[in-house]
Tab-separated table of C-alpha atoms in Angstrom:
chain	number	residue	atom	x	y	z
B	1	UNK	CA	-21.339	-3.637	-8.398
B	2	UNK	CA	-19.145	-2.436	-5.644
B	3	UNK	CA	-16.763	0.442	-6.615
B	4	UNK	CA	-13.423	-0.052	-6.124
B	5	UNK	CA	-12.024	2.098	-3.994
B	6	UNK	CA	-8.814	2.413	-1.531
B	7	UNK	CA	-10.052	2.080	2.260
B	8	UNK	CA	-11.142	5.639	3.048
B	9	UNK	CA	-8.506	5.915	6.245
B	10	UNK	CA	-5.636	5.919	3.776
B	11	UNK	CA	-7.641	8.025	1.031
B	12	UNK	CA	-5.202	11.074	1.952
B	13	UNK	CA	-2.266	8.992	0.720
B	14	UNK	CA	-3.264	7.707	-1.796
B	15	UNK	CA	0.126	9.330	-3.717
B	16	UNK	CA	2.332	7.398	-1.614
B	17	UNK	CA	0.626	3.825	-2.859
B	18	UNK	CA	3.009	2.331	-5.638
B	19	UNK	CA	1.397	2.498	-9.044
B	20	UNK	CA	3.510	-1.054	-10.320
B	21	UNK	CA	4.922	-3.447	-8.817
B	22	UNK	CA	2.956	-6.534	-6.767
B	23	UNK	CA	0.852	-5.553	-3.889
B	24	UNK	CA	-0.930	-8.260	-1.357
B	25	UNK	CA	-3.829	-7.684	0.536
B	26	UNK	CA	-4.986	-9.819	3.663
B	27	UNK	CA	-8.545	-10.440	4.500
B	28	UNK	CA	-9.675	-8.515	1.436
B	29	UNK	CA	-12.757	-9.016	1.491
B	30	UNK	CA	-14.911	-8.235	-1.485
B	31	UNK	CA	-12.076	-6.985	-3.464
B	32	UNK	CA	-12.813	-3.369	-3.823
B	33	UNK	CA	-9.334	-2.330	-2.606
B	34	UNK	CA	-7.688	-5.234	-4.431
B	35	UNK	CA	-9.002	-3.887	-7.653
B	36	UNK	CA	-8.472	-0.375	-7.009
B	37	UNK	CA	-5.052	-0.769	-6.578
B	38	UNK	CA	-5.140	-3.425	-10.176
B	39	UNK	CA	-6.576	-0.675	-11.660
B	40	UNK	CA	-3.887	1.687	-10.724
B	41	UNK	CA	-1.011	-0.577	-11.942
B	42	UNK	CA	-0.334	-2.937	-9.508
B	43	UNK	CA	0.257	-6.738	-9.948
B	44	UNK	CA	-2.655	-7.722	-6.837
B	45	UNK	CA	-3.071	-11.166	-4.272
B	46	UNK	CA	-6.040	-10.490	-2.559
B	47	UNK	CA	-6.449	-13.430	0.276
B	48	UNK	CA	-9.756	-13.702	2.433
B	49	UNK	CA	-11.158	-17.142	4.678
B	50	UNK	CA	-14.376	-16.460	3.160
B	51	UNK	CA	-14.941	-18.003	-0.166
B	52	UNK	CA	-18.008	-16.221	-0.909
B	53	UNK	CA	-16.141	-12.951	-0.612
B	54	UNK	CA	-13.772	-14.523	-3.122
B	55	UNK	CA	-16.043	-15.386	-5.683
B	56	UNK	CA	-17.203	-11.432	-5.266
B	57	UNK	CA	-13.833	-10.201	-5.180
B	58	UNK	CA	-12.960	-12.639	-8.947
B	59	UNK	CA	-16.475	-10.905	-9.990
B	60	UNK	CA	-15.355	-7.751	-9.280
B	61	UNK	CA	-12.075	-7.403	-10.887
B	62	UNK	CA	-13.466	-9.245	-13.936
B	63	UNK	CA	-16.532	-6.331	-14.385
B	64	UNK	CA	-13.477	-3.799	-13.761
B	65	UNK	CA	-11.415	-5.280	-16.501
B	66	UNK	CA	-8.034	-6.242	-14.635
B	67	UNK	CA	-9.043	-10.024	-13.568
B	68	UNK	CA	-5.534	-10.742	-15.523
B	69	UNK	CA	-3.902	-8.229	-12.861
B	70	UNK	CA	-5.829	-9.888	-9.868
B	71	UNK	CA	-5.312	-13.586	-8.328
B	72	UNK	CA	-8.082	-14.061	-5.529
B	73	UNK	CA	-7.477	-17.047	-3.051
B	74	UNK	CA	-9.773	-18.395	0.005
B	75	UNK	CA	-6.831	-18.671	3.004
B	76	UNK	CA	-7.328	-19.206	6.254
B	77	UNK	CA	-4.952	-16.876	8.003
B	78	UNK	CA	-5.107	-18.632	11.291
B	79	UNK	CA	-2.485	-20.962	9.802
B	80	UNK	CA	-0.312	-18.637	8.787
B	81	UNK	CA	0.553	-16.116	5.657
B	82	UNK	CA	1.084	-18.136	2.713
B	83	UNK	CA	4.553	-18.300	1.050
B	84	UNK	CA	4.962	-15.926	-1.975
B	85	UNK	CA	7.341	-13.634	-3.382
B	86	UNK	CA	8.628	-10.099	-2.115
B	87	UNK	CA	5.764	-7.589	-2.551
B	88	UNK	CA	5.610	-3.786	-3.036
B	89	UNK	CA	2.514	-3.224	-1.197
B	90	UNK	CA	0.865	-5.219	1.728
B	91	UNK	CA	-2.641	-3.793	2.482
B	92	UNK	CA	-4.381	-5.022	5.585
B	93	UNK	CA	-7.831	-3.308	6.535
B	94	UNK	CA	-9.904	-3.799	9.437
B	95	UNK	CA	-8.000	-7.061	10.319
B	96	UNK	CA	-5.688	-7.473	13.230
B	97	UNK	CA	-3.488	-10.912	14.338
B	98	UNK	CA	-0.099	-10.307	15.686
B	99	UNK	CA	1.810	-13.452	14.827
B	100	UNK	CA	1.655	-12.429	10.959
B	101	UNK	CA	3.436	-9.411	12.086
B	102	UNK	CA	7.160	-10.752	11.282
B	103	UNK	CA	6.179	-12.264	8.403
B	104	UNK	CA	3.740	-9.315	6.784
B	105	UNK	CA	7.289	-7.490	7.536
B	106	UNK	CA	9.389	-10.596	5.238
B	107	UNK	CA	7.097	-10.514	2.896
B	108	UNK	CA	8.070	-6.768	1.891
B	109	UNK	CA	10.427	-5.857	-1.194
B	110	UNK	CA	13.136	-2.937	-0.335
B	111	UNK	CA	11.158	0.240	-0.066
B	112	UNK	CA	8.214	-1.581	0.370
B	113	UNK	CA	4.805	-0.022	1.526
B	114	UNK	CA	2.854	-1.552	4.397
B	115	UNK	CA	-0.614	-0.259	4.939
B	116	UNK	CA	-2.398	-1.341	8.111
B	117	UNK	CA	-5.494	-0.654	9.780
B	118	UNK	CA	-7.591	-2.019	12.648
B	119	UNK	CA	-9.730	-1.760	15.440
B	120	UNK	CA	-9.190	-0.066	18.335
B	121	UNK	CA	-9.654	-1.748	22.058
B	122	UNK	CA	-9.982	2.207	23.161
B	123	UNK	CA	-14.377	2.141	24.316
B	124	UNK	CA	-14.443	-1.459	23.395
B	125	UNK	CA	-13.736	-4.615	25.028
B	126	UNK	CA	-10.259	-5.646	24.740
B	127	UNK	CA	-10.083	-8.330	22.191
B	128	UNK	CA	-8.227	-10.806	19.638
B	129	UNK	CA	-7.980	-8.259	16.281
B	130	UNK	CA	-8.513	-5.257	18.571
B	131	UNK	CA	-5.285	-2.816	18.907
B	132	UNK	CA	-3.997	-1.265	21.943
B	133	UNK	CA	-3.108	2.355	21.819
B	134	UNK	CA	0.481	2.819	20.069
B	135	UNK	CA	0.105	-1.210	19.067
B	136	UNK	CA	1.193	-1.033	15.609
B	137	UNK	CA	3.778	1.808	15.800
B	138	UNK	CA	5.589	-0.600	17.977
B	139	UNK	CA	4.633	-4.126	16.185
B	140	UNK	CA	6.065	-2.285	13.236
B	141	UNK	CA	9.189	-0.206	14.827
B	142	UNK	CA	11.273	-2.169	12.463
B	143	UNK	CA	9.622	-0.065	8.996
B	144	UNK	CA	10.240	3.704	8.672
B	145	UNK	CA	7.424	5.575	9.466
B	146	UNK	CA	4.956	7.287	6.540
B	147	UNK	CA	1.924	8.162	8.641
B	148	UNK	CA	-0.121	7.156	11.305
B	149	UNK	CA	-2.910	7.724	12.886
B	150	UNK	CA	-5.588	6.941	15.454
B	151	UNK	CA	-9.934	7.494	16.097
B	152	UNK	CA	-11.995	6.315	18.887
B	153	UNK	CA	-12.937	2.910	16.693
B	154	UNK	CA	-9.388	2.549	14.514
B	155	UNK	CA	-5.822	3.050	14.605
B	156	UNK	CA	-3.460	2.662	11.172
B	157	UNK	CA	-0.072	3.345	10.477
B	158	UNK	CA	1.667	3.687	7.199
B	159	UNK	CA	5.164	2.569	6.844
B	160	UNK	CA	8.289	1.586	4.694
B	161	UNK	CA	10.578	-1.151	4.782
B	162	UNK	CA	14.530	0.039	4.494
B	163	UNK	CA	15.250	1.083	0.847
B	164	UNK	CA	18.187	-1.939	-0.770
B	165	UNK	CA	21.263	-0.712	0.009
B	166	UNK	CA	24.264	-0.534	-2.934
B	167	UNK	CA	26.808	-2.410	-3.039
């Protein structure tokens, strides 16, 4: 069985995840970072084109014991992010396409956590769900700043949206 696990680029922050609340992850694969973050607390939509990595991802979570904390759906991201309610957490991990950007911002609740990580065009051909250096600081300028970071093969940034405000 695959461990679950939070993707080893954010491992160092893993304090700053939210431990309830509902948390989406895009293109996640076989679920190990959807369940890790169940198992922690959170409420988790895991989305992924594949449906094989689905079925692994359902497997997974069920082996783990939070199934009833994880909903796993095949979704071709091409056409969009699917409609769904305000999240706490959006995780997205080695996957990269810039017209989700406005809506991966939507999608999160006051104070909400965005987690982001992709390839790097730096030593590679430029490409599709490659990032340009500084890419994601600026697709993102609109969310307050946690972390960030960059490698020769990835850069990620970690970053709020604006607390609510009182009335």
């Amino acid at each position: 069985m695959l461990t679950p696990a939070l993707p080893a680029v954010f491992a160092d922050f893993e304090s700053v995840f939210p431990r309830t609340g509902k948390a989406l992850e895009l293109a996640c694969g076989s679920g190990a970072a959807a369940v890790w973050l169940a198992m922690r607390g959170l409420d988790v939509h895991g989305i992924d084109v594949s449906d094989v990595a689905i079925e692994q991802a359902r497997s997974i979570a069920r082996q783990s014991g939070v199934a009833t904390r994880c909903r796993f759906d095949s979704v071709d991201l091409d056409l969009g992010l699917p409609p769904g309610d305000a999240v706490d957490l959006v995780l997205c991990h080695r996957f990269r396409d810039r017209r989700l950007d406005g809506a991966i911002i939507s999608r999160l609740a006051p104070g909400g956590l965005l987690a982001i990580c992709a390839l790097r065009e730096v030593g590679s051909a430029p490409g599709r769900f490659r990032v340009r250096p500084g890419e994601l600081r600026t697709a993102f300028a609109a969310l307050e700043v946690v972390a960030a970071g960059a490698s020769d093969k990835q850069e990620w940034l970690l970053a709020r949206a604006s607390p609510a405000t009182a009335t």
